[in-house]
Amino acid sequence: MGERTEERRATGPVEIVSSRKELKASRQIWPLSKAYYTRARQAKAAGKPVAWTLGLAPPEILHALGVIPVMPEHYTSVLAVKQRLTPYLEWADAQGYPLHSCPYHRGTIGYVYSDEEQMIPPPDLILAMNFCDGGNKYIRPIVERFQVPYYYLDLPYLTGPADERGRGVPEEAIDYCAGQLAEVVAFVERATGTPRDPEQFHQTFLWYNQALALWREINELRKAVPCPMGVVDEVGDVYPLMQLAGTREAVAVYQMLLAEVKARVAAGEGILDEERRRLIWLGVSPNYDTGILNYFERFGAVLVKSDLDYMYGEIDLEDPLRGMARKLILDYRGEGVVCYAPRGCRQTCGTISPIRDLVQKELGLPLLAHEGNQADMLGYDGAQLRGAIEQFLERLG
Amino acid sequence: MTTMKGVESAAIFKQAGGPEPIRQRFEAWRDLSRPAFGWICTYVPEEILYAAGVTPVRVMGEGASGKNATAYLYVTTCSFALACLELGLDGEYDFLQGLVTVNACDPVRRLFDLWQLYLNTPFTHLLSLPRKLSANAHDFFYLEVVKFKRALEDFLGREIAGDSLKEAIRLYNRSRTLLKELYGLKKGGPPRVSDAECLEILRASMVMPRERFNDLLEGFLREAASRTPDPRRRPRLLLCGSLLDNLTFVRMIEELGGSVVADELCTGSRYFWDLVEEGEDPLASLARRYLSHSPCARMRPIEHRFNHIAQLVQEYQVEGAISQSLKFCDIYGHSKPRLREELNRLGIPVLEIDLEYDLSGLGQIRTRIQSFIEMLEGKRG
């Protein structure tokens, strides 16, 4: 694929630093994901089926069916963190894939077509879901490259409020979705030649619920002052839910995390002993400069909570988007909001305006809205972002 | 109903389909006894609006650059969505009593969200549109269509009768048939109608009362069918993409020596290509037709779109294709590499272009189109 070309793609003075995790449990997440990738490669070598989940397709149903799910978008973010994504982005760009599109999709297409060996094994089947426009479209080149069976799970679009327990979801939407999930089961059974094991099926969803309950308990504890676990840890700690949901492993990781968070709360131990400001972070963060999340701490400010785990949380029935943002700010005693708008994401950027109104007009809080690109370093100026953060914190006083 | 002579029809289409923004053109045709409801995207079942006694008006962004909407929808959103929102914020769509759309794409979803938040259109509705054509997708969309009809009835305080729906279907099918005949005048030899004329007529359909439109188009077609076509053999082009309804663009192609004989645009053939089955259950027929009509690139399987394009290439003896997408459009942008391969496989050279909806920056594109047309002329020998 050629040499790494980050120097060409980043412009201006670039200050890129890795993040510093606060919790011991959080520092285990990267070794955990590496170990999982190793297991996936070994399973593939032993003839066990590996499935790629695209567009945030649910991994738990694959775990339930005895298939190893691998989430390429996560792997793409890992490449971005390691600053190794650029050549793959450039390949996709050169093929005519839109430069303005999400770098997770462009990057994935790039490494799929590179023929280079990756940490994740190639798939035996693909389960894709409609998460966004780019996510909807990048499935096809991947399927064509691997020539493997694939199933596309078309989630109906909710046009009214609903919560994660299904209250408010119209019956026809549930029927449409459930019908497809039944087809997913049949699809996997056909592709693997193995009928589902009812016990494994049941146990997987038990573990899923346990992991989710633990995550929620952790989130409750994070409301404490001082905040025992912030966004720096959260961005990695959500990984088990994204890829290991439905496994005993995810439960074990969150039990460990919960124990540590509980102990910190009991001891009054926070990210900072003295929190001058508590802030909410909305949106993704620059994967290649994770240290930006720690930067606030220099000024006595702590990023206490993000909305990264929104798909696992409770939703306000009355006003989903604003309700979620409002809840985060009030529950976590946010005194300001940092909103990172990824250029390649139309659906996120389209929410900036109502978020601004909510934070500034309704709640009277300061907002730092910064445009960026979470995985493509093109044009990134870490010094500029740090400068913007400093000014924002100075305004907060 | 008296039919107009062809020449008079053409003059009326020129006015109704001219370069002025929708609001201006609509005012000339407005029936004050029927509230106007806007719709965005060809997947909205327009007949339901018509049968409900409202006038459907296609919401477009002409007359706005979209720059004033970037504070709301962000600068990296497609310029069509930005332009529509800008016009809405400027009050240009205050005459609408309703707005209906589908979750066609991320920008349209967010356009709808922000329209609901910042504008005061009394009735707003978004139908959840599947991306598949499976049996359960059809079942689901049927229920979405039923839900839409009921929401409209609740708002208007009156029932939409089955007979009204059947009549609306009949009327709109007549438009579709006539528009296909119009496009048929570009088959099999030098076209008898120009690209600009076709576009003016399509643009007129967005604002004119349906019966009047059909009547005028019948008259136009009678006249056009007897025309002696321009004998010059211009390269026959297919225009692929989403939203492109600007007369400047097609006139430029004509000026440069090309001829757009077919398209698969949302503002072109995708709007009218397929009929609604005139059966016993009008809602079921509408749901079936609208979900499975000439497909947008958001739909799958992708072959559905490619097969349709291949058919157009054959029917209209296409020699070259212009594959267009609006800047920041993920759906059409991502589709381009694969579409290029498919068309090349059919022996069709492809020019890929990114456009802004208001055609700013057309100068550079003009040069590329000129070279493309010259290349096609050279290929003929």
PDB file of N, CA, C and O in Angstrom, chain A residues 95 97-98 100-101 130 132-133 136-137 140 144 150-152 154 156-157 159 172-173 176 180 183 343 346-347 349-351 353-354 356-357 371, chain B residues 71-72 74 76 103 105-106 109-110 118 126 128 130-132 136-137 140 143 147 297-298 300 302-303 328-331 333-335 338 340:
ATOM      1  N   GLN A  95      -9.782   5.591  -5.766  1.00  0.00           N
ATOM      2  CA  GLN A  95     -10.755   4.789  -6.515  1.00  0.00           C
ATOM      3  C   GLN A  95     -12.032   5.555  -6.798  1.00  0.00           C
ATOM      4  O   GLN A  95     -12.896   5.069  -7.508  1.00  0.00           O
ATOM      5  N   TYR A  97     -14.042   6.848  -4.245  1.00  0.00           N
ATOM      6  CA  TYR A  97     -14.993   6.908  -3.141  1.00  0.00           C
ATOM      7  C   TYR A  97     -14.953   8.315  -2.570  1.00  0.00           C
ATOM      8  O   TYR A  97     -13.895   8.939  -2.535  1.00  0.00           O
ATOM      9  N   PRO A  98     -16.110   8.834  -2.155  1.00  0.00           N
ATOM     10  CA  PRO A  98     -16.149  10.260  -1.837  1.00  0.00           C
ATOM     11  C   PRO A  98     -15.255  10.659  -0.666  1.00  0.00           C
ATOM     12  O   PRO A  98     -15.346  10.094   0.423  1.00  0.00           O
ATOM     13  N   HIS A 100     -15.414  13.190   1.105  1.00  0.00           N
ATOM     14  CA  HIS A 100     -16.131  13.802   2.210  1.00  0.00           C
ATOM     15  C   HIS A 100     -16.805  12.759   3.098  1.00  0.00           C
ATOM     16  O   HIS A 100     -17.397  13.094   4.114  1.00  0.00           O
ATOM     17  N   SER A 101     -16.727  11.510   2.695  1.00  0.00           N
ATOM     18  CA  SER A 101     -17.490  10.475   3.390  1.00  0.00           C
ATOM     19  C   SER A 101     -16.764  10.020   4.651  1.00  0.00           C
ATOM     20  O   SER A 101     -15.606  10.350   4.865  1.00  0.00           O
ATOM     21  N   ASN A 130     -28.278  -0.994   8.514  1.00  0.00           N
ATOM     22  CA  ASN A 130     -28.311   0.384   8.022  1.00  0.00           C
ATOM     23  C   ASN A 130     -28.177   1.349   9.176  1.00  0.00           C
ATOM     24  O   ASN A 130     -29.104   1.563   9.929  1.00  0.00           O
ATOM     25  N   CYS A 132     -26.273   4.459   8.623  1.00  0.00           N
ATOM     26  CA  CYS A 132     -26.190   5.788   8.004  1.00  0.00           C
ATOM     27  C   CYS A 132     -26.002   5.588   6.516  1.00  0.00           C
ATOM     28  O   CYS A 132     -25.831   4.464   6.053  1.00  0.00           O
ATOM     29  N   ASP A 133     -26.015   6.675   5.759  1.00  0.00           N
ATOM     30  CA  ASP A 133     -25.918   6.577   4.300  1.00  0.00           C
ATOM     31  C   ASP A 133     -24.613   5.917   3.860  1.00  0.00           C
ATOM     32  O   ASP A 133     -24.610   5.003   3.030  1.00  0.00           O
ATOM     33  N   ASN A 136     -24.478   2.380   4.731  1.00  0.00           N
ATOM     34  CA  ASN A 136     -25.382   1.619   3.876  1.00  0.00           C
ATOM     35  C   ASN A 136     -24.699   1.248   2.559  1.00  0.00           C
ATOM     36  O   ASN A 136     -24.934   0.184   1.997  1.00  0.00           O
ATOM     37  N   LYS A 137     -23.847   2.129   2.099  1.00  0.00           N
ATOM     38  CA  LYS A 137     -23.257   1.934   0.764  1.00  0.00           C
ATOM     39  C   LYS A 137     -21.922   1.201   0.781  1.00  0.00           C
ATOM     40  O   LYS A 137     -21.554   0.594  -0.220  1.00  0.00           O
ATOM     41  N   ARG A 140     -21.339  -2.968   0.023  1.00  0.00           N
ATOM     42  CA  ARG A 140     -21.274  -3.680  -1.255  1.00  0.00           C
ATOM     43  C   ARG A 140     -19.847  -3.966  -1.714  1.00  0.00           C
ATOM     44  O   ARG A 140     -19.541  -5.102  -2.097  1.00  0.00           O
ATOM     45  N   GLU A 144     -18.393  -7.724  -2.221  1.00  0.00           N
ATOM     46  CA  GLU A 144     -17.871  -8.145  -3.537  1.00  0.00           C
ATOM     47  C   GLU A 144     -16.430  -8.595  -3.440  1.00  0.00           C
ATOM     48  O   GLU A 144     -15.998  -9.497  -4.153  1.00  0.00           O
ATOM     49  N   TYR A 150     -24.044 -12.672   2.625  1.00  0.00           N
ATOM     50  CA  TYR A 150     -24.276 -11.570   3.543  1.00  0.00           C
ATOM     51  C   TYR A 150     -25.760 -11.331   3.716  1.00  0.00           C
ATOM     52  O   TYR A 150     -26.574 -11.656   2.861  1.00  0.00           O
ATOM     53  N   TYR A 151     -26.076 -10.781   4.884  1.00  0.00           N
ATOM     54  CA  TYR A 151     -27.462 -10.414   5.173  1.00  0.00           C
ATOM     55  C   TYR A 151     -27.488  -8.954   5.588  1.00  0.00           C
ATOM     56  O   TYR A 151     -26.655  -8.502   6.377  1.00  0.00           O
ATOM     57  N   TYR A 152     -28.462  -8.266   5.032  1.00  0.00           N
ATOM     58  CA  TYR A 152     -28.617  -6.842   5.335  1.00  0.00           C
ATOM     59  C   TYR A 152     -29.840  -6.648   6.215  1.00  0.00           C
ATOM     60  O   TYR A 152     -30.970  -6.959   5.816  1.00  0.00           O
ATOM     61  N   ASP A 154     -32.323  -4.305   7.744  1.00  0.00           N
ATOM     62  CA  ASP A 154     -32.838  -2.970   7.461  1.00  0.00           C
ATOM     63  C   ASP A 154     -33.687  -2.504   8.634  1.00  0.00           C
ATOM     64  O   ASP A 154     -34.855  -2.860   8.750  1.00  0.00           O
ATOM     65  N   PRO A 156     -36.116  -0.341  10.644  1.00  0.00           N
ATOM     66  CA  PRO A 156     -37.086   0.701  10.313  1.00  0.00           C
ATOM     67  C   PRO A 156     -36.750   1.986  11.055  1.00  0.00           C
ATOM     68  O   PRO A 156     -36.186   1.944  12.144  1.00  0.00           O
ATOM     69  N   TYR A 157     -37.072   3.087  10.439  1.00  0.00           N
ATOM     70  CA  TYR A 157     -36.758   4.392  11.028  1.00  0.00           C
ATOM     71  C   TYR A 157     -37.890   4.782  11.963  1.00  0.00           C
ATOM     72  O   TYR A 157     -39.052   4.807  11.576  1.00  0.00           O
ATOM     73  N   THR A 159     -40.226   7.128  13.777  1.00  0.00           N
ATOM     74  CA  THR A 159     -40.669   8.489  13.517  1.00  0.00           C
ATOM     75  C   THR A 159     -41.349   9.096  14.736  1.00  0.00           C
ATOM     76  O   THR A 159     -41.929  10.166  14.661  1.00  0.00           O
ATOM     77  N   GLU A 172     -45.732  -2.512  13.833  1.00  0.00           N
ATOM     78  CA  GLU A 172     -45.305  -2.899  12.471  1.00  0.00           C
ATOM     79  C   GLU A 172     -43.788  -2.808  12.323  1.00  0.00           C
ATOM     80  O   GLU A 172     -43.178  -3.589  11.595  1.00  0.00           O
ATOM     81  N   ALA A 173     -43.179  -1.851  13.051  1.00  0.00           N
ATOM     82  CA  ALA A 173     -41.716  -1.737  12.997  1.00  0.00           C
ATOM     83  C   ALA A 173     -41.079  -2.937  13.697  1.00  0.00           C
ATOM     84  O   ALA A 173     -40.086  -3.508  13.215  1.00  0.00           O
ATOM     85  N   TYR A 176     -41.405  -5.912  11.418  1.00  0.00           N
ATOM     86  CA  TYR A 176     -40.446  -5.853  10.302  1.00  0.00           C
ATOM     87  C   TYR A 176     -39.057  -6.262  10.777  1.00  0.00           C
ATOM     88  O   TYR A 176     -38.360  -7.060  10.147  1.00  0.00           O
ATOM     89  N   GLN A 180     -36.912  -9.924  10.196  1.00  0.00           N
ATOM     90  CA  GLN A 180     -35.563  -9.971   9.629  1.00  0.00           C
ATOM     91  C   GLN A 180     -34.592 -10.703  10.556  1.00  0.00           C
ATOM     92  O   GLN A 180     -33.706 -11.421  10.093  1.00  0.00           O
ATOM     93  N   GLU A 183     -34.805 -14.132   9.988  1.00  0.00           N
ATOM     94  CA  GLU A 183     -34.089 -14.466   8.743  1.00  0.00           C
ATOM     95  C   GLU A 183     -32.582 -14.501   8.983  1.00  0.00           C
ATOM     96  O   GLU A 183     -31.871 -15.290   8.361  1.00  0.00           O
ATOM     97  N   ARG A 343     -16.826  15.807  10.224  1.00  0.00           N
ATOM     98  CA  ARG A 343     -17.182  16.344   8.898  1.00  0.00           C
ATOM     99  C   ARG A 343     -17.849  15.321   8.000  1.00  0.00           C
ATOM    100  O   ARG A 343     -18.655  15.663   7.151  1.00  0.00           O
ATOM    101  N   ARG A 346     -23.131  13.266   8.121  1.00  0.00           N
ATOM    102  CA  ARG A 346     -24.237  14.181   7.907  1.00  0.00           C
ATOM    103  C   ARG A 346     -25.257  14.083   9.037  1.00  0.00           C
ATOM    104  O   ARG A 346     -25.828  15.095   9.460  1.00  0.00           O
ATOM    105  N   GLN A 347     -25.479  12.872   9.514  1.00  0.00           N
ATOM    106  CA  GLN A 347     -26.556  12.747  10.502  1.00  0.00           C
ATOM    107  C   GLN A 347     -26.159  13.349  11.851  1.00  0.00           C
ATOM    108  O   GLN A 347     -27.020  13.871  12.567  1.00  0.00           O
ATOM    109  N   CYS A 349     -23.826  15.948  12.207  1.00  0.00           N
ATOM    110  CA  CYS A 349     -23.697  17.394  12.031  1.00  0.00           C
ATOM    111  C   CYS A 349     -25.058  18.074  11.969  1.00  0.00           C
ATOM    112  O   CYS A 349     -25.211  19.222  12.385  1.00  0.00           O
ATOM    113  N   GLY A 350     -26.047  17.359  11.481  1.00  0.00           N
ATOM    114  CA  GLY A 350     -27.389  17.926  11.399  1.00  0.00           C
ATOM    115  C   GLY A 350     -28.034  18.155  12.760  1.00  0.00           C
ATOM    116  O   GLY A 350     -29.086  18.758  12.855  1.00  0.00           O
ATOM    117  N   THR A 351     -27.411  17.656  13.826  1.00  0.00           N
ATOM    118  CA  THR A 351     -27.989  17.847  15.157  1.00  0.00           C
ATOM    119  C   THR A 351     -27.330  18.988  15.917  1.00  0.00           C
ATOM    120  O   THR A 351     -27.763  19.323  17.024  1.00  0.00           O
ATOM    121  N   SER A 353     -27.254  22.187  15.557  1.00  0.00           N
ATOM    122  CA  SER A 353     -28.085  23.361  15.800  1.00  0.00           C
ATOM    123  C   SER A 353     -29.037  23.157  16.975  1.00  0.00           C
ATOM    124  O   SER A 353     -29.073  23.984  17.896  1.00  0.00           O
ATOM    125  N   PRO A 354     -29.841  22.091  17.020  1.00  0.00           N
ATOM    126  CA  PRO A 354     -30.689  21.896  18.199  1.00  0.00           C
ATOM    127  C   PRO A 354     -29.895  21.683  19.481  1.00  0.00           C
ATOM    128  O   PRO A 354     -30.325  22.109  20.559  1.00  0.00           O
ATOM    129  N   ARG A 356     -27.052  23.112  20.153  1.00  0.00           N
ATOM    130  CA  ARG A 356     -26.611  24.457  20.536  1.00  0.00           C
ATOM    131  C   ARG A 356     -27.744  25.193  21.239  1.00  0.00           C
ATOM    132  O   ARG A 356     -27.563  25.834  22.268  1.00  0.00           O
ATOM    133  N   ASP A 357     -28.923  25.113  20.668  1.00  0.00           N
ATOM    134  CA  ASP A 357     -30.087  25.778  21.277  1.00  0.00           C
ATOM    135  C   ASP A 357     -30.355  25.238  22.670  1.00  0.00           C
ATOM    136  O   ASP A 357     -30.641  25.993  23.609  1.00  0.00           O
ATOM    137  N   GLU A 371     -15.387  21.341  14.723  1.00  0.00           N
ATOM    138  CA  GLU A 371     -15.503  20.464  13.553  1.00  0.00           C
ATOM    139  C   GLU A 371     -14.211  19.677  13.408  1.00  0.00           C
ATOM    140  O   GLU A 371     -13.129  20.200  13.639  1.00  0.00           O
TER     141      GLU A 371
ATOM    142  N   ALA B  71     -25.658  27.306   9.263  1.00  0.00           N
ATOM    143  CA  ALA B  71     -25.634  27.429  10.720  1.00  0.00           C
ATOM    144  C   ALA B  71     -26.549  26.389  11.354  1.00  0.00           C
ATOM    145  O   ALA B  71     -26.419  26.056  12.526  1.00  0.00           O
ATOM    146  N   TYR B  72     -27.464  25.852  10.559  1.00  0.00           N
ATOM    147  CA  TYR B  72     -28.408  24.862  11.080  1.00  0.00           C
ATOM    148  C   TYR B  72     -28.043  23.458  10.653  1.00  0.00           C
ATOM    149  O   TYR B  72     -27.995  22.535  11.449  1.00  0.00           O
ATOM    150  N   TYR B  74     -25.269  22.525   8.785  1.00  0.00           N
ATOM    151  CA  TYR B  74     -23.835  22.311   8.661  1.00  0.00           C
ATOM    152  C   TYR B  74     -23.362  22.344   7.215  1.00  0.00           C
ATOM    153  O   TYR B  74     -24.020  21.852   6.304  1.00  0.00           O
ATOM    154  N   THR B  76     -21.165  20.746   5.584  1.00  0.00           N
ATOM    155  CA  THR B  76     -20.856  19.512   4.859  1.00  0.00           C
ATOM    156  C   THR B  76     -22.105  18.682   4.579  1.00  0.00           C
ATOM    157  O   THR B  76     -22.045  17.460   4.462  1.00  0.00           O
ATOM    158  N   ASN B 103     -37.481   8.885   5.041  1.00  0.00           N
ATOM    159  CA  ASN B 103     -36.088   8.874   5.500  1.00  0.00           C
ATOM    160  C   ASN B 103     -35.186   8.463   4.340  1.00  0.00           C
ATOM    161  O   ASN B 103     -34.502   7.446   4.373  1.00  0.00           O
ATOM    162  N   CYS B 105     -32.499   9.808   3.045  1.00  0.00           N
ATOM    163  CA  CYS B 105     -31.065   9.870   3.269  1.00  0.00           C
ATOM    164  C   CYS B 105     -30.820  10.712   4.519  1.00  0.00           C
ATOM    165  O   CYS B 105     -31.752  11.350   5.016  1.00  0.00           O
ATOM    166  N   ASP B 106     -29.596  10.743   4.989  1.00  0.00           N
ATOM    167  CA  ASP B 106     -29.299  11.478   6.223  1.00  0.00           C
ATOM    168  C   ASP B 106     -29.621  12.973   6.101  1.00  0.00           C
ATOM    169  O   ASP B 106     -30.210  13.547   7.024  1.00  0.00           O
ATOM    170  N   ARG B 109     -33.380  13.479   6.242  1.00  0.00           N
ATOM    171  CA  ARG B 109     -33.883  13.228   7.602  1.00  0.00           C
ATOM    172  C   ARG B 109     -33.635  14.441   8.492  1.00  0.00           C
ATOM    173  O   ARG B 109     -34.489  14.868   9.264  1.00  0.00           O
ATOM    174  N   ARG B 110     -32.423  14.983   8.405  1.00  0.00           N
ATOM    175  CA  ARG B 110     -32.092  16.121   9.260  1.00  0.00           C
ATOM    176  C   ARG B 110     -32.815  17.380   8.784  1.00  0.00           C
ATOM    177  O   ARG B 110     -33.209  18.226   9.609  1.00  0.00           O
ATOM    178  N   TYR B 118     -37.772  24.394  13.565  1.00  0.00           N
ATOM    179  CA  TYR B 118     -37.594  25.828  13.360  1.00  0.00           C
ATOM    180  C   TYR B 118     -38.660  26.483  12.487  1.00  0.00           C
ATOM    181  O   TYR B 118     -38.738  27.709  12.441  1.00  0.00           O
ATOM    182  N   LEU B 126     -43.266  11.990   8.299  1.00  0.00           N
ATOM    183  CA  LEU B 126     -42.172  11.279   7.647  1.00  0.00           C
ATOM    184  C   LEU B 126     -42.514   9.788   7.633  1.00  0.00           C
ATOM    185  O   LEU B 126     -42.807   9.213   8.685  1.00  0.00           O
ATOM    186  N   SER B 128     -41.411   5.928   7.180  1.00  0.00           N
ATOM    187  CA  SER B 128     -40.212   5.103   7.266  1.00  0.00           C
ATOM    188  C   SER B 128     -40.138   4.238   6.019  1.00  0.00           C
ATOM    189  O   SER B 128     -40.992   3.389   5.783  1.00  0.00           O
ATOM    190  N   PRO B 130     -38.351   1.456   3.761  1.00  0.00           N
ATOM    191  CA  PRO B 130     -37.357   0.377   3.785  1.00  0.00           C
ATOM    192  C   PRO B 130     -36.307   0.560   2.692  1.00  0.00           C
ATOM    193  O   PRO B 130     -36.510   1.309   1.740  1.00  0.00           O
ATOM    194  N   ARG B 131     -35.219  -0.159   2.846  1.00  0.00           N
ATOM    195  CA  ARG B 131     -34.187  -0.133   1.815  1.00  0.00           C
ATOM    196  C   ARG B 131     -34.178  -1.416   0.996  1.00  0.00           C
ATOM    197  O   ARG B 131     -33.373  -1.545   0.077  1.00  0.00           O
ATOM    198  N   LYS B 132     -35.053  -2.336   1.385  1.00  0.00           N
ATOM    199  CA  LYS B 132     -35.104  -3.617   0.695  1.00  0.00           C
ATOM    200  C   LYS B 132     -36.451  -3.759  -0.001  1.00  0.00           C
ATOM    201  O   LYS B 132     -37.399  -3.024   0.276  1.00  0.00           O
ATOM    202  N   ASN B 136     -41.444  -8.816   3.553  1.00  0.00           N
ATOM    203  CA  ASN B 136     -41.771  -8.125   4.803  1.00  0.00           C
ATOM    204  C   ASN B 136     -41.492  -6.628   4.724  1.00  0.00           C
ATOM    205  O   ASN B 136     -42.125  -5.836   5.423  1.00  0.00           O
ATOM    206  N   ALA B 137     -40.587  -6.221   3.842  1.00  0.00           N
ATOM    207  CA  ALA B 137     -40.391  -4.778   3.620  1.00  0.00           C
ATOM    208  C   ALA B 137     -41.646  -4.172   2.992  1.00  0.00           C
ATOM    209  O   ALA B 137     -42.083  -3.083   3.374  1.00  0.00           O
ATOM    210  N   PHE B 140     -44.325  -3.923   5.615  1.00  0.00           N
ATOM    211  CA  PHE B 140     -44.051  -2.812   6.524  1.00  0.00           C
ATOM    212  C   PHE B 140     -44.404  -1.477   5.864  1.00  0.00           C
ATOM    213  O   PHE B 140     -45.055  -0.616   6.465  1.00  0.00           O
ATOM    214  N   LEU B 143     -48.058  -0.591   5.741  1.00  0.00           N
ATOM    215  CA  LEU B 143     -48.586  -0.067   7.006  1.00  0.00           C
ATOM    216  C   LEU B 143     -48.137   1.376   7.231  1.00  0.00           C
ATOM    217  O   LEU B 143     -48.868   2.174   7.840  1.00  0.00           O
ATOM    218  N   LYS B 147     -50.639   4.462   7.747  1.00  0.00           N
ATOM    219  CA  LYS B 147     -50.439   5.392   8.872  1.00  0.00           C
ATOM    220  C   LYS B 147     -50.422   6.840   8.364  1.00  0.00           C
ATOM    221  O   LYS B 147     -50.996   7.735   8.987  1.00  0.00           O
ATOM    222  N   ALA B 297     -30.399   5.198  -5.494  1.00  0.00           N
ATOM    223  CA  ALA B 297     -29.213   4.418  -5.140  1.00  0.00           C
ATOM    224  C   ALA B 297     -29.193   3.979  -3.681  1.00  0.00           C
ATOM    225  O   ALA B 297     -28.349   3.181  -3.294  1.00  0.00           O
ATOM    226  N   ARG B 298     -30.129   4.462  -2.868  1.00  0.00           N
ATOM    227  CA  ARG B 298     -30.196   4.009  -1.481  1.00  0.00           C
ATOM    228  C   ARG B 298     -30.754   2.598  -1.383  1.00  0.00           C
ATOM    229  O   ARG B 298     -30.601   1.918  -0.371  1.00  0.00           O
ATOM    230  N   ARG B 300     -31.689  -1.408  -2.251  1.00  0.00           N
ATOM    231  CA  ARG B 300     -30.987  -2.641  -2.600  1.00  0.00           C
ATOM    232  C   ARG B 300     -32.003  -3.684  -3.029  1.00  0.00           C
ATOM    233  O   ARG B 300     -33.143  -3.611  -2.603  1.00  0.00           O
ATOM    234  N   ILE B 302     -28.533  -3.595  -5.320  1.00  0.00           N
ATOM    235  CA  ILE B 302     -27.945  -2.598  -6.188  1.00  0.00           C
ATOM    236  C   ILE B 302     -28.190  -2.940  -7.652  1.00  0.00           C
ATOM    237  O   ILE B 302     -28.270  -2.058  -8.509  1.00  0.00           O
ATOM    238  N   GLU B 303     -28.359  -4.233  -7.924  1.00  0.00           N
ATOM    239  CA  GLU B 303     -28.589  -4.679  -9.307  1.00  0.00           C
ATOM    240  C   GLU B 303     -29.879  -4.110  -9.877  1.00  0.00           C
ATOM    241  O   GLU B 303     -30.019  -3.937 -11.081  1.00  0.00           O
ATOM    242  N   PHE B 328     -21.100  16.126  -1.253  1.00  0.00           N
ATOM    243  CA  PHE B 328     -21.461  15.649   0.089  1.00  0.00           C
ATOM    244  C   PHE B 328     -22.595  14.630   0.091  1.00  0.00           C
ATOM    245  O   PHE B 328     -23.129  14.316   1.152  1.00  0.00           O
ATOM    246  N   CYS B 329     -22.943  14.109  -1.070  1.00  0.00           N
ATOM    247  CA  CYS B 329     -23.935  13.035  -1.096  1.00  0.00           C
ATOM    248  C   CYS B 329     -23.219  11.699  -0.955  1.00  0.00           C
ATOM    249  O   CYS B 329     -22.522  11.261  -1.861  1.00  0.00           O
ATOM    250  N   ASP B 330     -23.411  11.030   0.180  1.00  0.00           N
ATOM    251  CA  ASP B 330     -22.752   9.742   0.406  1.00  0.00           C
ATOM    252  C   ASP B 330     -23.348   8.657  -0.470  1.00  0.00           C
ATOM    253  O   ASP B 330     -22.630   7.797  -0.988  1.00  0.00           O
ATOM    254  N   ILE B 331     -24.645   8.681  -0.642  1.00  0.00           N
ATOM    255  CA  ILE B 331     -25.310   7.592  -1.360  1.00  0.00           C
ATOM    256  C   ILE B 331     -24.864   7.537  -2.811  1.00  0.00           C
ATOM    257  O   ILE B 331     -24.432   6.502  -3.316  1.00  0.00           O
ATOM    258  N   GLY B 333     -22.391   9.352  -4.163  1.00  0.00           N
ATOM    259  CA  GLY B 333     -20.935   9.389  -4.231  1.00  0.00           C
ATOM    260  C   GLY B 333     -20.323   8.005  -4.118  1.00  0.00           C
ATOM    261  O   GLY B 333     -19.450   7.616  -4.890  1.00  0.00           O
ATOM    262  N   HIS B 334     -20.824   7.214  -3.160  1.00  0.00           N
ATOM    263  CA  HIS B 334     -20.315   5.859  -2.967  1.00  0.00           C
ATOM    264  C   HIS B 334     -20.691   4.936  -4.115  1.00  0.00           C
ATOM    265  O   HIS B 334     -20.045   3.914  -4.341  1.00  0.00           O
ATOM    266  N   SER B 335     -21.751   5.287  -4.825  1.00  0.00           N
ATOM    267  CA  SER B 335     -22.239   4.408  -5.911  1.00  0.00           C
ATOM    268  C   SER B 335     -21.426   4.570  -7.183  1.00  0.00           C
ATOM    269  O   SER B 335     -21.467   3.713  -8.065  1.00  0.00           O
ATOM    270  N   ARG B 338     -18.758   1.785  -8.672  1.00  0.00           N
ATOM    271  CA  ARG B 338     -19.407   0.569  -9.143  1.00  0.00           C
ATOM    272  C   ARG B 338     -20.229   0.832 -10.399  1.00  0.00           C
ATOM    273  O   ARG B 338     -20.252   0.028 -11.325  1.00  0.00           O
ATOM    274  N   ARG B 340     -19.647   3.106 -12.586  1.00  0.00           N
ATOM    275  CA  ARG B 340     -18.689   3.293 -13.676  1.00  0.00           C
ATOM    276  C   ARG B 340     -18.297   1.940 -14.266  1.00  0.00           C
ATOM    277  O   ARG B 340     -18.269   1.746 -15.472  1.00  0.00           O
TER     278      ARG B 340
END
